[in-house]
Each structure stands twice: as C-alpha cells, then as structure tokens.
Coordinates of C-alpha atoms in Angstrom, one line a residue:
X1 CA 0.0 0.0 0.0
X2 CA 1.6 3.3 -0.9
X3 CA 1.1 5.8 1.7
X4 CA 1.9 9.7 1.0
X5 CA 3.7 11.8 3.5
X6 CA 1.1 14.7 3.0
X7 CA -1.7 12.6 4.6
X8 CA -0.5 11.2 7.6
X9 CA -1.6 12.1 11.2
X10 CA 0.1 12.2 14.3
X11 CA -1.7 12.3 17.5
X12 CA -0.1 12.6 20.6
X13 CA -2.5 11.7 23.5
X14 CA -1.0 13.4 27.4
X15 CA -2.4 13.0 30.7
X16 CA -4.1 16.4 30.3
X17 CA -2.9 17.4 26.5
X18 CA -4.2 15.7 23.4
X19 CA -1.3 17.3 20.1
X20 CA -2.1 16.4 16.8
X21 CA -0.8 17.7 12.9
X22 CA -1.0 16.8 9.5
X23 CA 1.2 15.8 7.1
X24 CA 5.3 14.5 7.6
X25 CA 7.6 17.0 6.0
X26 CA 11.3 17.4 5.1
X27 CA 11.6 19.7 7.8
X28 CA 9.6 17.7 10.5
X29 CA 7.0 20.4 12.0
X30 CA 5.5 21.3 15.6
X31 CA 2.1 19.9 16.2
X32 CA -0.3 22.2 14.5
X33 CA -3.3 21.4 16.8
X34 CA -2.9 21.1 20.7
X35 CA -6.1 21.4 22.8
X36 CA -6.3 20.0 26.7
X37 CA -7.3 16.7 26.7
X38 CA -11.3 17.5 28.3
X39 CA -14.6 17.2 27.9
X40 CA -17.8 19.2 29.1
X41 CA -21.6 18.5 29.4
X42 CA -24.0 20.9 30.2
X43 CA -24.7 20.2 33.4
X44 CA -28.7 19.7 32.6
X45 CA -27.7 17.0 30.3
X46 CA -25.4 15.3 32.8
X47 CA -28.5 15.3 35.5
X48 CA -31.2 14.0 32.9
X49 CA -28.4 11.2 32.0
X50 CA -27.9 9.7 35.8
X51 CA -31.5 10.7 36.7
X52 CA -32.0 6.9 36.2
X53 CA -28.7 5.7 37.4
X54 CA -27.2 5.5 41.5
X55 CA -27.0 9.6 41.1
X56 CA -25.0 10.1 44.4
X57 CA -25.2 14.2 43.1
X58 CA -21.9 14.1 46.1
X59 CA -19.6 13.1 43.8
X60 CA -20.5 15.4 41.1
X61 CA -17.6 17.6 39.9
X62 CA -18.5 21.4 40.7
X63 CA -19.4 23.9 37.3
X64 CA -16.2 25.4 37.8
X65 CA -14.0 21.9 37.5
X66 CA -10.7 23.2 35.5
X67 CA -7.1 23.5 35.8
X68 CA -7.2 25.4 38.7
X69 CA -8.3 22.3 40.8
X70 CA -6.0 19.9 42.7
X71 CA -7.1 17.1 40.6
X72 CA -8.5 16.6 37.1
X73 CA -11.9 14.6 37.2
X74 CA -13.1 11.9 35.4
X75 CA -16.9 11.8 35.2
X76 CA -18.5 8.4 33.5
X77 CA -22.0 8.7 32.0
X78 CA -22.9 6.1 30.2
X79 CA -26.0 6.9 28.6
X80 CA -24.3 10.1 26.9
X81 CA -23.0 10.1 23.7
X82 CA -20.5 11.4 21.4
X83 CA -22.7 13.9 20.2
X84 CA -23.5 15.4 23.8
X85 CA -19.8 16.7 24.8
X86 CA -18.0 19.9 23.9
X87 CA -14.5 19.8 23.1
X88 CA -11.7 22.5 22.6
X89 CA -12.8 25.5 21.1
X90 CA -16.7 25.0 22.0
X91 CA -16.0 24.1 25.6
X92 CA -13.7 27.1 25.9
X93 CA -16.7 29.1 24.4
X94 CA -19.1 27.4 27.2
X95 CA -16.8 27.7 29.9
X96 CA -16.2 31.7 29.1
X97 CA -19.7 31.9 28.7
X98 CA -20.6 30.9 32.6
X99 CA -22.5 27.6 31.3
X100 CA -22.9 25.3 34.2
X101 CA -20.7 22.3 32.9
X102 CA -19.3 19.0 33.7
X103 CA -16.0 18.9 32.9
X104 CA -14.4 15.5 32.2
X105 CA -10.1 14.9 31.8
X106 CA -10.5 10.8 30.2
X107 CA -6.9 10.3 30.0
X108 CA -6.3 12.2 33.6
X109 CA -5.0 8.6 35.0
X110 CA -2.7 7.7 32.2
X111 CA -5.5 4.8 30.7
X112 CA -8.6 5.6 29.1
X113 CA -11.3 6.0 32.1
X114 CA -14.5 7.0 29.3
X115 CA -14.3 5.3 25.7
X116 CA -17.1 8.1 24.6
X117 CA -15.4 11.0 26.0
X118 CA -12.0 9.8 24.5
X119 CA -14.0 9.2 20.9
X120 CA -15.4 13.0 21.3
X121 CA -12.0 14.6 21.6
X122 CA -9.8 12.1 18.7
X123 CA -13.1 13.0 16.2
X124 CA -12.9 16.8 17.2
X125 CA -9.5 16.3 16.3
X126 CA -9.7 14.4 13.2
X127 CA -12.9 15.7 11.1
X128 CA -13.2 19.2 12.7
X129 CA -9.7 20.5 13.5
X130 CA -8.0 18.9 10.6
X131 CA -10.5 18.7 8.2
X132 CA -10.4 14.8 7.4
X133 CA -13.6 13.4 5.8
X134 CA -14.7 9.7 7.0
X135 CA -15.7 8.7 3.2
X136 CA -12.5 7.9 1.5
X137 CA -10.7 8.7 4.6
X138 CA -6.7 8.2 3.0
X139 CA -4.9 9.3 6.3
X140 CA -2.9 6.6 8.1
X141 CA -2.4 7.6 12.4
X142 CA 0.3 7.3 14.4
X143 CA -1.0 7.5 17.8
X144 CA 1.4 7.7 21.1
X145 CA -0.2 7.2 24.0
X146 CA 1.0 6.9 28.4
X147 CA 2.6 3.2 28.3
X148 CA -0.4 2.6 31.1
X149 CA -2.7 1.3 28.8
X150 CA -4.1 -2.6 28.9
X151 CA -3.1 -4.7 25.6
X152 CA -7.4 -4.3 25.7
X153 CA -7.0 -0.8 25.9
X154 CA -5.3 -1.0 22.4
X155 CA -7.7 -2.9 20.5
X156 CA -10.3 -0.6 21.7
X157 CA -8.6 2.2 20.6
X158 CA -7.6 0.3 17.1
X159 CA -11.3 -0.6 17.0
X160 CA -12.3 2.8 17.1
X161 CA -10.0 4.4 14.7
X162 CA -10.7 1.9 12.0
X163 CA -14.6 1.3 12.8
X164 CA -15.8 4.9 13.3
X165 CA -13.3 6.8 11.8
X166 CA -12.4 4.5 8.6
X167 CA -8.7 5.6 9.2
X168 CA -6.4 4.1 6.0
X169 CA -3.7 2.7 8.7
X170 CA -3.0 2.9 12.2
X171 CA 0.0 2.0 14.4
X172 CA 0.6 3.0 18.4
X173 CA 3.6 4.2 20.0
X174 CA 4.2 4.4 23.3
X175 CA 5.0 8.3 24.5
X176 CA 8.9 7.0 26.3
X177 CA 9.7 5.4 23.1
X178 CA 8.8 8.7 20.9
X179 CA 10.7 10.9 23.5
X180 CA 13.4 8.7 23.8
X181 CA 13.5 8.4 19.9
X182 CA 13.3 12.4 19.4
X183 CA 16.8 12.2 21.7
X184 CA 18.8 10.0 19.3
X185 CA 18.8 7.1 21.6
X186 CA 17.5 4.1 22.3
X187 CA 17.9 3.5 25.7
X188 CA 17.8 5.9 28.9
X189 CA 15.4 7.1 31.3
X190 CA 12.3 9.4 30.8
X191 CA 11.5 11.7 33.0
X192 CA 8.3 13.4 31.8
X193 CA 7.1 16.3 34.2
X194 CA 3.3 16.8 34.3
X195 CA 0.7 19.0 35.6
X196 CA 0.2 16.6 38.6
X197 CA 1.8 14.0 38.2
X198 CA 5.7 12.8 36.6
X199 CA 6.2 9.7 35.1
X200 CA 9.4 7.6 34.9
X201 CA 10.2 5.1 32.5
X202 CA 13.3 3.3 31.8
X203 CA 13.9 2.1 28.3
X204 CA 16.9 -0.7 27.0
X205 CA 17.6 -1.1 23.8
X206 CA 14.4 0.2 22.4
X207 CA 12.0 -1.4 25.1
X208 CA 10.9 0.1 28.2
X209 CA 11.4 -2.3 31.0
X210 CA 7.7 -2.0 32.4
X211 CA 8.3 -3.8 35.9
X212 CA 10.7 -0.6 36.9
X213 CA 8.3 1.9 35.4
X214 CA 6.7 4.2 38.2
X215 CA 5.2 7.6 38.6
X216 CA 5.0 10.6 41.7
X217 CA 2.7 12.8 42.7
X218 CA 4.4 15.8 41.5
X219 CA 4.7 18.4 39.0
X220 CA 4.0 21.9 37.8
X221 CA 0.8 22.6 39.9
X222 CA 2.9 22.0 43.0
X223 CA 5.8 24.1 41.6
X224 CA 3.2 26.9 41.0
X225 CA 1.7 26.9 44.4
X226 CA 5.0 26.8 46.1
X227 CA 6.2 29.8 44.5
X228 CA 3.2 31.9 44.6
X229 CA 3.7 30.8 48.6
X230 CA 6.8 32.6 48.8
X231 CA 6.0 35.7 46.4
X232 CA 3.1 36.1 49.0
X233 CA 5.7 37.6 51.7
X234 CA 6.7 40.2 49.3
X235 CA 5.3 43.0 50.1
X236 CA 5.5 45.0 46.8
X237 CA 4.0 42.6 44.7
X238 CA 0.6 41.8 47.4
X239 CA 0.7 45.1 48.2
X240 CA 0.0 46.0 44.1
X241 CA -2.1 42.7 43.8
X242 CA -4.2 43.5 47.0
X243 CA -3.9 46.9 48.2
X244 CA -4.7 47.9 51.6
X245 CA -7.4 50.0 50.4
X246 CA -9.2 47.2 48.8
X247 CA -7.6 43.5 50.0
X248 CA -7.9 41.2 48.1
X249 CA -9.4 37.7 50.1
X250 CA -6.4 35.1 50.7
X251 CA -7.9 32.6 48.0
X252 CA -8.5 34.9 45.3
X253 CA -4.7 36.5 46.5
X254 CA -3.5 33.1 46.2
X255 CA -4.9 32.6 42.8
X256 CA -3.6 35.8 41.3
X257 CA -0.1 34.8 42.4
X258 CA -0.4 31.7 40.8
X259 CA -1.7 32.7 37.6
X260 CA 1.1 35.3 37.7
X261 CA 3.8 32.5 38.5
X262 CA 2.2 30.8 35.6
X263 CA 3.1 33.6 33.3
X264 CA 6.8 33.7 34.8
X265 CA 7.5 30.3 33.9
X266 CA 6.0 30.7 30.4
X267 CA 7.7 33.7 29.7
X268 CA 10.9 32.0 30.4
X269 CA 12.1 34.2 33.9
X270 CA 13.0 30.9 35.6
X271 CA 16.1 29.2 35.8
X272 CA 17.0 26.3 37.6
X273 CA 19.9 26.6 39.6
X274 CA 22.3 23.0 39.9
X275 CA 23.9 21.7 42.7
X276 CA 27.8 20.8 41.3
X277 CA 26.7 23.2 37.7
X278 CA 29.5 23.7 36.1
X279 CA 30.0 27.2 34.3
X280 CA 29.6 27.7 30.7
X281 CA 33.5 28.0 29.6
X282 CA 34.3 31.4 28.0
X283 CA 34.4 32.1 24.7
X284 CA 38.4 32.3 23.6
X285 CA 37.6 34.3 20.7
X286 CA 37.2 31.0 18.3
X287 CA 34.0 31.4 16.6
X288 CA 32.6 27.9 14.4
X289 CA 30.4 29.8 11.8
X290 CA 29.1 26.6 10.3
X291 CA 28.1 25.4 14.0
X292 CA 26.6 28.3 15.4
X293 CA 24.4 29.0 10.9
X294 CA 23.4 24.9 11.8
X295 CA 22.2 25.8 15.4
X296 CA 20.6 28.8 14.1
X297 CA 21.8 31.6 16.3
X298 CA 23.6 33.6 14.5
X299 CA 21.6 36.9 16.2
X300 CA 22.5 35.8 19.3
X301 CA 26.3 35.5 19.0
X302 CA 26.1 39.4 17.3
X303 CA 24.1 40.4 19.7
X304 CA 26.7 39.1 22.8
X305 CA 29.3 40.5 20.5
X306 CA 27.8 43.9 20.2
X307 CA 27.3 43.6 24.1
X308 CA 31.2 42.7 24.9
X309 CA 32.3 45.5 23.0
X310 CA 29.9 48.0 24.9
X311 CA 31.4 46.4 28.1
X312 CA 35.0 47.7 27.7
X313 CA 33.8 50.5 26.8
X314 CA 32.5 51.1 30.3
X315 CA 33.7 52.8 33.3
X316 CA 34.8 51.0 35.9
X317 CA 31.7 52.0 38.5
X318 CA 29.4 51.5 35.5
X319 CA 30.9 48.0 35.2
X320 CA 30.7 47.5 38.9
X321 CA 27.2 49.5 38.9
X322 CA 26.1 46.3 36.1
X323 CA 27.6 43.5 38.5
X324 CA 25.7 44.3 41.4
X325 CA 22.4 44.9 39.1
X326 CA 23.3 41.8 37.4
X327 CA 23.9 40.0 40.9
X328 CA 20.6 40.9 42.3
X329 CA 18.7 39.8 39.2
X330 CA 15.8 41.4 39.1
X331 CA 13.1 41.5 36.6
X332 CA 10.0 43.6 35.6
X333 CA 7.3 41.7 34.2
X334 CA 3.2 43.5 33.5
X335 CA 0.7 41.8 34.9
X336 CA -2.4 42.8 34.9
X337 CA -1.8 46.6 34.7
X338 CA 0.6 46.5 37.4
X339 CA 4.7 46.6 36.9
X340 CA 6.2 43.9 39.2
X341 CA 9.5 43.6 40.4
X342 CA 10.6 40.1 41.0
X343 CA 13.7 38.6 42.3
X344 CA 15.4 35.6 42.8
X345 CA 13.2 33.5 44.5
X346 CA 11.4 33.0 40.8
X347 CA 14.5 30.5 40.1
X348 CA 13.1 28.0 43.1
X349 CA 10.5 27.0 41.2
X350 CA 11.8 23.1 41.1
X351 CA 12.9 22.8 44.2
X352 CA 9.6 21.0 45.4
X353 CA 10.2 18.0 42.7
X354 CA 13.6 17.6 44.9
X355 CA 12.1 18.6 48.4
X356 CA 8.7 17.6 48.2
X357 CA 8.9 18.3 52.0
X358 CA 8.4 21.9 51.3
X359 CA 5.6 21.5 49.9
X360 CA 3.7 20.1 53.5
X361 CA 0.9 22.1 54.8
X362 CA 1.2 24.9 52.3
X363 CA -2.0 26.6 51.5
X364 CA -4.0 26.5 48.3
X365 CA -3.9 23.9 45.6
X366 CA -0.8 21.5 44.6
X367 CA 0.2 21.5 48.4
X368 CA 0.8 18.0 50.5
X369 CA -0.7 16.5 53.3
X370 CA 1.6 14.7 55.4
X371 CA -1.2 12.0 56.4
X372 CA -2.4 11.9 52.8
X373 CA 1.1 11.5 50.7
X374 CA 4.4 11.5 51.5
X375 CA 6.1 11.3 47.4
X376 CA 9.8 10.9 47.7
X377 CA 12.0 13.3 45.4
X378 CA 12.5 13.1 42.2
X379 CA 16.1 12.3 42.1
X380 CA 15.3 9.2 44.9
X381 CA 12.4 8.0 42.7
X382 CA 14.6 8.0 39.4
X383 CA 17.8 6.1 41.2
X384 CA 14.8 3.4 42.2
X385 CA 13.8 2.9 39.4
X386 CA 17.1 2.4 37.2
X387 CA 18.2 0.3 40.0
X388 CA 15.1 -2.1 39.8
X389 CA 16.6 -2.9 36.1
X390 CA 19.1 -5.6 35.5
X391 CA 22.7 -4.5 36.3
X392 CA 24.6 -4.9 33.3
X393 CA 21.4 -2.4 31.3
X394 CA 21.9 0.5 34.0
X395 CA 25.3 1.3 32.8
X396 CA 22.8 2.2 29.3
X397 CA 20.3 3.4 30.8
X398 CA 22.5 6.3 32.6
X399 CA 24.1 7.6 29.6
X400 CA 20.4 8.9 28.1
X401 CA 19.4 10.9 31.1
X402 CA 16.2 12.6 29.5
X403 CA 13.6 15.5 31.2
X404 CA 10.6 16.3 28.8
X405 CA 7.3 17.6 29.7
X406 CA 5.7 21.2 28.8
X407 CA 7.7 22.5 31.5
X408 CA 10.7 21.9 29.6
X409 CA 9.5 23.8 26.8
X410 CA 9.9 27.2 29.2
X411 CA 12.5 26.8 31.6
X412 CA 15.7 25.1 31.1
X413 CA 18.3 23.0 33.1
X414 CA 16.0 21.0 34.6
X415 CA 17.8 17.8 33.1
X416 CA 21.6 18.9 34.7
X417 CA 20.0 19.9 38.0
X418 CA 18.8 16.1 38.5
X419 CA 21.9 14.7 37.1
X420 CA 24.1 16.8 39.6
X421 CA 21.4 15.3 42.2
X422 CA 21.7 11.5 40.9
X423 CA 25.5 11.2 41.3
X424 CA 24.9 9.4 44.9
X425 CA 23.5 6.6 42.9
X426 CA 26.5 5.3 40.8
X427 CA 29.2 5.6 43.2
X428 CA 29.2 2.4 44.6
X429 CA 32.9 1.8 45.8
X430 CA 32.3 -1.7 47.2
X431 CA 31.3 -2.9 43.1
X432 CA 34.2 -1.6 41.2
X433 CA 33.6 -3.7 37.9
X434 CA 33.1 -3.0 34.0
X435 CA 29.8 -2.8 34.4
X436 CA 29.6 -0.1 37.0
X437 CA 28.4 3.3 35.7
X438 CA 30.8 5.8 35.8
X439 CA 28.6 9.0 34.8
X440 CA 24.9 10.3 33.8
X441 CA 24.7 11.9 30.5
X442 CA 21.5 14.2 29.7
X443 CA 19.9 14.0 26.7
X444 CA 18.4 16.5 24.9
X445 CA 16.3 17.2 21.1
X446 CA 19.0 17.5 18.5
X447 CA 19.2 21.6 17.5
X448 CA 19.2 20.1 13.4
X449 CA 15.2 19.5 14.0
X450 CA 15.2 23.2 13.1
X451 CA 11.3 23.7 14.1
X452 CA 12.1 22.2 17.4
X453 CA 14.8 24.7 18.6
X454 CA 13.2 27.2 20.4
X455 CA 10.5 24.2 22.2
X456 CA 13.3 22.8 24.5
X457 CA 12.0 19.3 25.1
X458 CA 8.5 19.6 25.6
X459 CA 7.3 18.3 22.1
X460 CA 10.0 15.4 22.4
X461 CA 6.7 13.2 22.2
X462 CA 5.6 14.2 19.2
X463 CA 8.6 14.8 17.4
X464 CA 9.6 11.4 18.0
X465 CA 6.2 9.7 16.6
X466 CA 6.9 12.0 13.7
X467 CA 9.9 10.3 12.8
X468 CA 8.6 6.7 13.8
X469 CA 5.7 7.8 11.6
X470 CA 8.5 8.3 8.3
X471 CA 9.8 5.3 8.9
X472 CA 6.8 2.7 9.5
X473 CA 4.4 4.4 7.2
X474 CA 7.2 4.6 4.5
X475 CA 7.6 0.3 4.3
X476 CA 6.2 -1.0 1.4
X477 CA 5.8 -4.2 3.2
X478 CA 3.7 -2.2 5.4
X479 CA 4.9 -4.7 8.1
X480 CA 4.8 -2.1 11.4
X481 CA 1.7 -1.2 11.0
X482 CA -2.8 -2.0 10.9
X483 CA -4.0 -1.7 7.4
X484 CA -7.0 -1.9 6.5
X485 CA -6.8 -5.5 5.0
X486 CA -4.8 -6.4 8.2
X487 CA -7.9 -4.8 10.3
X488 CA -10.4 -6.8 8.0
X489 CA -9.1 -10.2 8.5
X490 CA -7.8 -9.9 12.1
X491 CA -10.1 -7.4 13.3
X492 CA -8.9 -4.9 16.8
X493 CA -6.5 -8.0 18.0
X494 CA -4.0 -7.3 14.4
X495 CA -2.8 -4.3 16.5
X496 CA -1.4 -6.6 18.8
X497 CA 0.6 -8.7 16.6
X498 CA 1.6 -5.2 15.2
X499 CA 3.4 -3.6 17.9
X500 CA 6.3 -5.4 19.2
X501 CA 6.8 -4.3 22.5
X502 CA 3.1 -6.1 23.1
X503 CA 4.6 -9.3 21.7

C-alpha cells in the first residue's frame, strides 16, 4: 500500500494534553493542533443522563471543575454520547460563557477511564480540526499514548480508529519510546514532568522495561503553588495585587499569584539553579560559523558581540554598577496593569520536585498533606527505578538521562540539575567492575530539528512519533503497522501482533 507523506496524522494523546498535525515533511513540524485533553456537558444533560442511574449528586464535579483544581476529574456517564460533549474551542466558548458544565479529563489517569469522552475529543480532532472526511478517509495515524494502557486498551482504541473513523492505517507508540527516539537514543530514562503528576520510565535497547516503570505525585501545579507561597511575603508585589485600600481575600490572592507565577514560567524568567553546575567556559575568541548557521543563532552571537564590546567601553563604576544589578537579578514583568519587580526567589520554582517536603501544609492547591502523601523526590524515585533494572542495562540506561514535559519547553536546566542530584546513585565503591556506571549523560532534542529549537524538550513526544511515523508508514511491506486489510481479516486484535513491544 503506498502511503503519502502529506496525509498522515500524528496524535499525541497526554495526561491532560491531546497534540495532533498533518502531514510529515522534510523539515519535520511542531504539532499544529494542541487542545487540553477534556470534555464538558452541560450540566442539565449530565442530570437527565444519571437521573435513572445510582445519582450520588456528592460526587459530582462542581461547574467550575478546570485546571485550577488539585485534581483533574473523570466523570462516566454512560447513557451520553459522542454527540452530547463539547470539546476544545466549544468548551472554551461554554466555559467563558458561565454555562454550568461538567467537565471531564479521560486520559487524567494515564489509561482511558471514558471510551465516549476519548471518541469525542480524537473525532474533534480528526474531522473538525484537521478537516479529514470519513468517506474515502486516506490518512494513516500514528498514535502515542502513556505506556499505562491494557493490551485491551489497544484494541479498543484500534477498534475505534478503524470502525468509526475509517482511518487508512493505524500504528501505536508508546509516549517514552517517541521521546526517547526524538533524543537519538535508544535506551535511557524518561523523566516526563506533568501538571500533577511525573512519570518515569526506563527504556533498554528500544524497550521500556515495564516492571521498573513508576510515577509521583508531582509536577508543575505544586511548583506553581510553592512559588506563589513565597511571592506572597513580598510585600510590593501583594501590596499591588491586593492593596490595603481594597484586599484582596487570601484565596482569590493566592490565585492571582499563581496565575502570575504561571506567566513567569511561560515567559521563560525561571532558571533552575544545579547543585555541582559547572560554568559555561568562555568564549576564547574562536567562533565555528558553520556550527553556530546549523544551530541557528547567528543573532544571538552578534548580539553578545555587540554587548562585549559596549562592556570595555564602560567605566569602571558603570561596570561595577552592572555586576551588582546583574547579581541581584531582578526582573519587571506586566501583569495585569501593574509593573512587578521580581527577584530571585522566581528561580526556586523546582525545588519542590527535589524537596517535596516543602511543599507540606502549604495553603492553596498543589500543596501535601503529610497524612495523605508523602512522594519521595524526584532524584530518589529515578535512582529506584534504574536500579530495579538488570545491572549490566543501567550502565545504558545512565548515559540517556532525558527531562521532557511542557515545562521543559519554558524553563531550562532541569535535566543537569537532576543529574548533579543522581550522582549518589552510581558511586558504589564496594562494586568496582566493567559494568559499574561511571557517569549520567543528559539528553536533549538535536538543534538540526530546526522547528524544534526554540521548544526545549517539551514536544519530544511528538517529534519522536513524527519520525517513527516516516519510517513505518514509508515500508512497502507495510509490516509495522494495521491496514486496512490487516484490520479486515484480524479485526482490533491485528494491533497486537503489530506492535512489538506487546509481543
């Protein structure tokens, strides 16, 4: 079956993100589309629907369910159908609009926790964001999803694709093998920072080892909520945000300073400062042209240029004058008609994903409870986890040290402030052999994806089905992925027998 590149679809499928694009080009692209993986019903519907059912109204998600809650819920009603949801655009509409809504997050657990919802967001996707018609429907998928997923979970979703969709191929990809791909590598470990919740996945030699696999109950929310708890004792900023003459109350303060922490970190004011960084070695005057016209930063070397030459130029006191300024680094950001001056205490923004402990008792969403969880950090869970894998793969499995996530995508050095953190877990003087690991190496996305420079390594997932996607969908023998003759005579279970790490 000849497949052309212009017609294929990837869809990436995240715990709270559903990416998607169209066509595979030279120059492999960012995802086009990329709406949050939810789902509302109008709150009348949702009533009339479990009317007739248990109807404990208790467990019913409040109108205002959205990302500003601890958790994402995942509301099942069976009688509803496809039809009855709003997704993307028309929820946002709904949900601007004050509607009294339901609001459902399917994939929220990593699986697939409403078949109908899930089937309202992939067709939103398919025949209303990209325009795809189900008659004569010639567009293979590629579709990565959370290695959670049951082997029934993937005949379901093959089922679907082919059944209601009339999709011309289909092939699934785990989201640690695409991210791990996009790095040039085949084996490593994934860490892939969420809203909620980070996952971590070892992967040898092309297969993630699924026994070691784990996850923690931490991510951006609590990184949000722990700075906003410490931009609450400066007094400039909550005196602006809630002035004495008219206070704000401590839960709408508390949401300001989050959305404005929000804005910080997607406006890329936050760095992540590493325990044992090394500094960036100065430039000795020996400029490669061809690698810095390849990496595509040929402004930014003029522009330091320009600013080296201004420097000498300088006084002395003016040069001190820009050390101090420089030491005490300070930013003005606009927020909401005000001018804020923020300091350093921005650049904490991870240091709850290596000190969960800070995070106890704080008010206002993403905050622990010390009877209710106690997640270990990051770097503890990751040295678990490589450990539980078989000693002569972790020597591997170190050198492709990987941090993804849409956090990555904003704030960089994420990956070297864990590795700086890990090094406890390969000196083992006791085991001096050739299969001890003697250092971490952290991977990154290749600067010659030239649409992917500026994204960090947030789209890592779907950069890496991209390229899966070239290769698979352009085999003649058509041997790594459903067709539509396989689908005929095998039915949902060929998907099986065409994914090999389900083999």
């Amino acid at each position: 079956m000849s497949i052309r590149d212009s017609n294929v679809i990837i869809i990436e499928v995240g715990r709270t993100v559903v990416r998607a694009g169209l066509g595979l080009h030279d120059l492999l692209k960012t995802p086009t589309i990329e709406i949050p993986a939810r789902v509302g019903l109008r709150r009348n519907a949702f009533q009339d629907a479990t009317s007739n059912l248990n109807g404990n109204s208790s467990e019913e998600p409040l109108a205002s369910t959205s990302r500003a809650t601890s958790i994402f819920p995942q509301t099942v009603v069976p009688t509803a159908g496809v039809k009855d949801y709003l997704v993307g655009t028309q929820l946002d509409e709904a949900i601007a609009s004050g509607q009294d809504l339901v609001i459902s997050w399917p994939f929220a657990d990593g699986d697939v926790s409403d078949w109908t919802q899930a089937e309202a967001i992939w067709k939103y996707i398919l025949f209303n964001q990209l325009q795809r018609r189900r008659v004569q429907n010639e567009s293979p998928i590629l579709f990565s999803i959370t290695p959670v997923i049951s082997r029934d979970s993937y005949e379901r979703i093959c089922q679907i694709f082919f059944e209601r969709f009339n999709v011309a191929g289909f092939a699934i990809l785990e989201r640690p093998m695409a991210q791990i791909y996009a790095a040039n590598s085949l084996s490593g470990v994934v860490i892939d920072i969420g809203d909620e919740i980070t996952d971590i996945t070892p992967i040898y030699d092309g297969f993630i080892i699924h026994p070691a696999r784990t996850q923690v109950s931490l991510g951006i929310r609590h990184c949000q909520n722990y700075v906003a708890h410490l931009l609450r004792s400066n007094q400039s900023i909550t005196n602006a945000l809630s002035p004495p003459s008219s206070p704000l109350d401590p839960e709408s303060l508390h949401a300001t300073l989050l959305e404005l922490v929000k804005q910080l970190w997607k406006e890329n004011h936050i760095k992540v400062p590493s325990t044992g960084e090394t500094a960036a070695p100065e430039d000795e005057g020996v400029t490669d042209i061809a690698a810095i016209v390849v990496a595509g930063k040929e402004r930014a070397v003029i522009e330091s240029g320009m600013k080296k030459k201004l420097n000498t130029k300088a006084t002395v006191a003016e040069q001190a004058r820009a050390r101090e300024i420089e030491a005490l680094d300070l930013i003005t950001v606009q927020f909401r008609d005000h001018s804020l001056t923020i300091g350093k205490e921005r650049h904490r923004f991870c240091e709850p994903l290596f000190d969960p402990t800070l995070l106890l008792d704080l008010p206002g969403t993403g905050a622990l409870k010390l009877e209710a969880e106690k997640p270990l950090p990051i770097q503890d869970v990751v040295g678990r986890v490589v450990s539980q894998t078989e000693v002569d793969q972790r020597q591997y499995i170190w050198q492709g040290l990987f941090v993804t996530g849409d956090i990555t995508r904003y704030v960089k050095g994420i990956g070297v402030a864990l590795q700086s953190r890990l090094a406890p877990f390969i000196s083992s003087p006791e085991l001096v052999t050739d299969l001890q690991p003697r250092s971490i190496r952290v991977l990154s996305v290749p600067e010659y994806y030239a649409e992917y420079r500026e994204t960090g390594n947030g789209y890592a997932a779907f950069l890496g089905s991209s390229i899966t996607a070239k290769i698979i969908f352009g085999d003649s023998n058509g041997k790594s992925y459903v067709s539509k003759a396989d689908y005929t005579y095998r039915g949902p279970h060929s998907i099986i027998e065409m994914t090999p790490s389900l083999l």
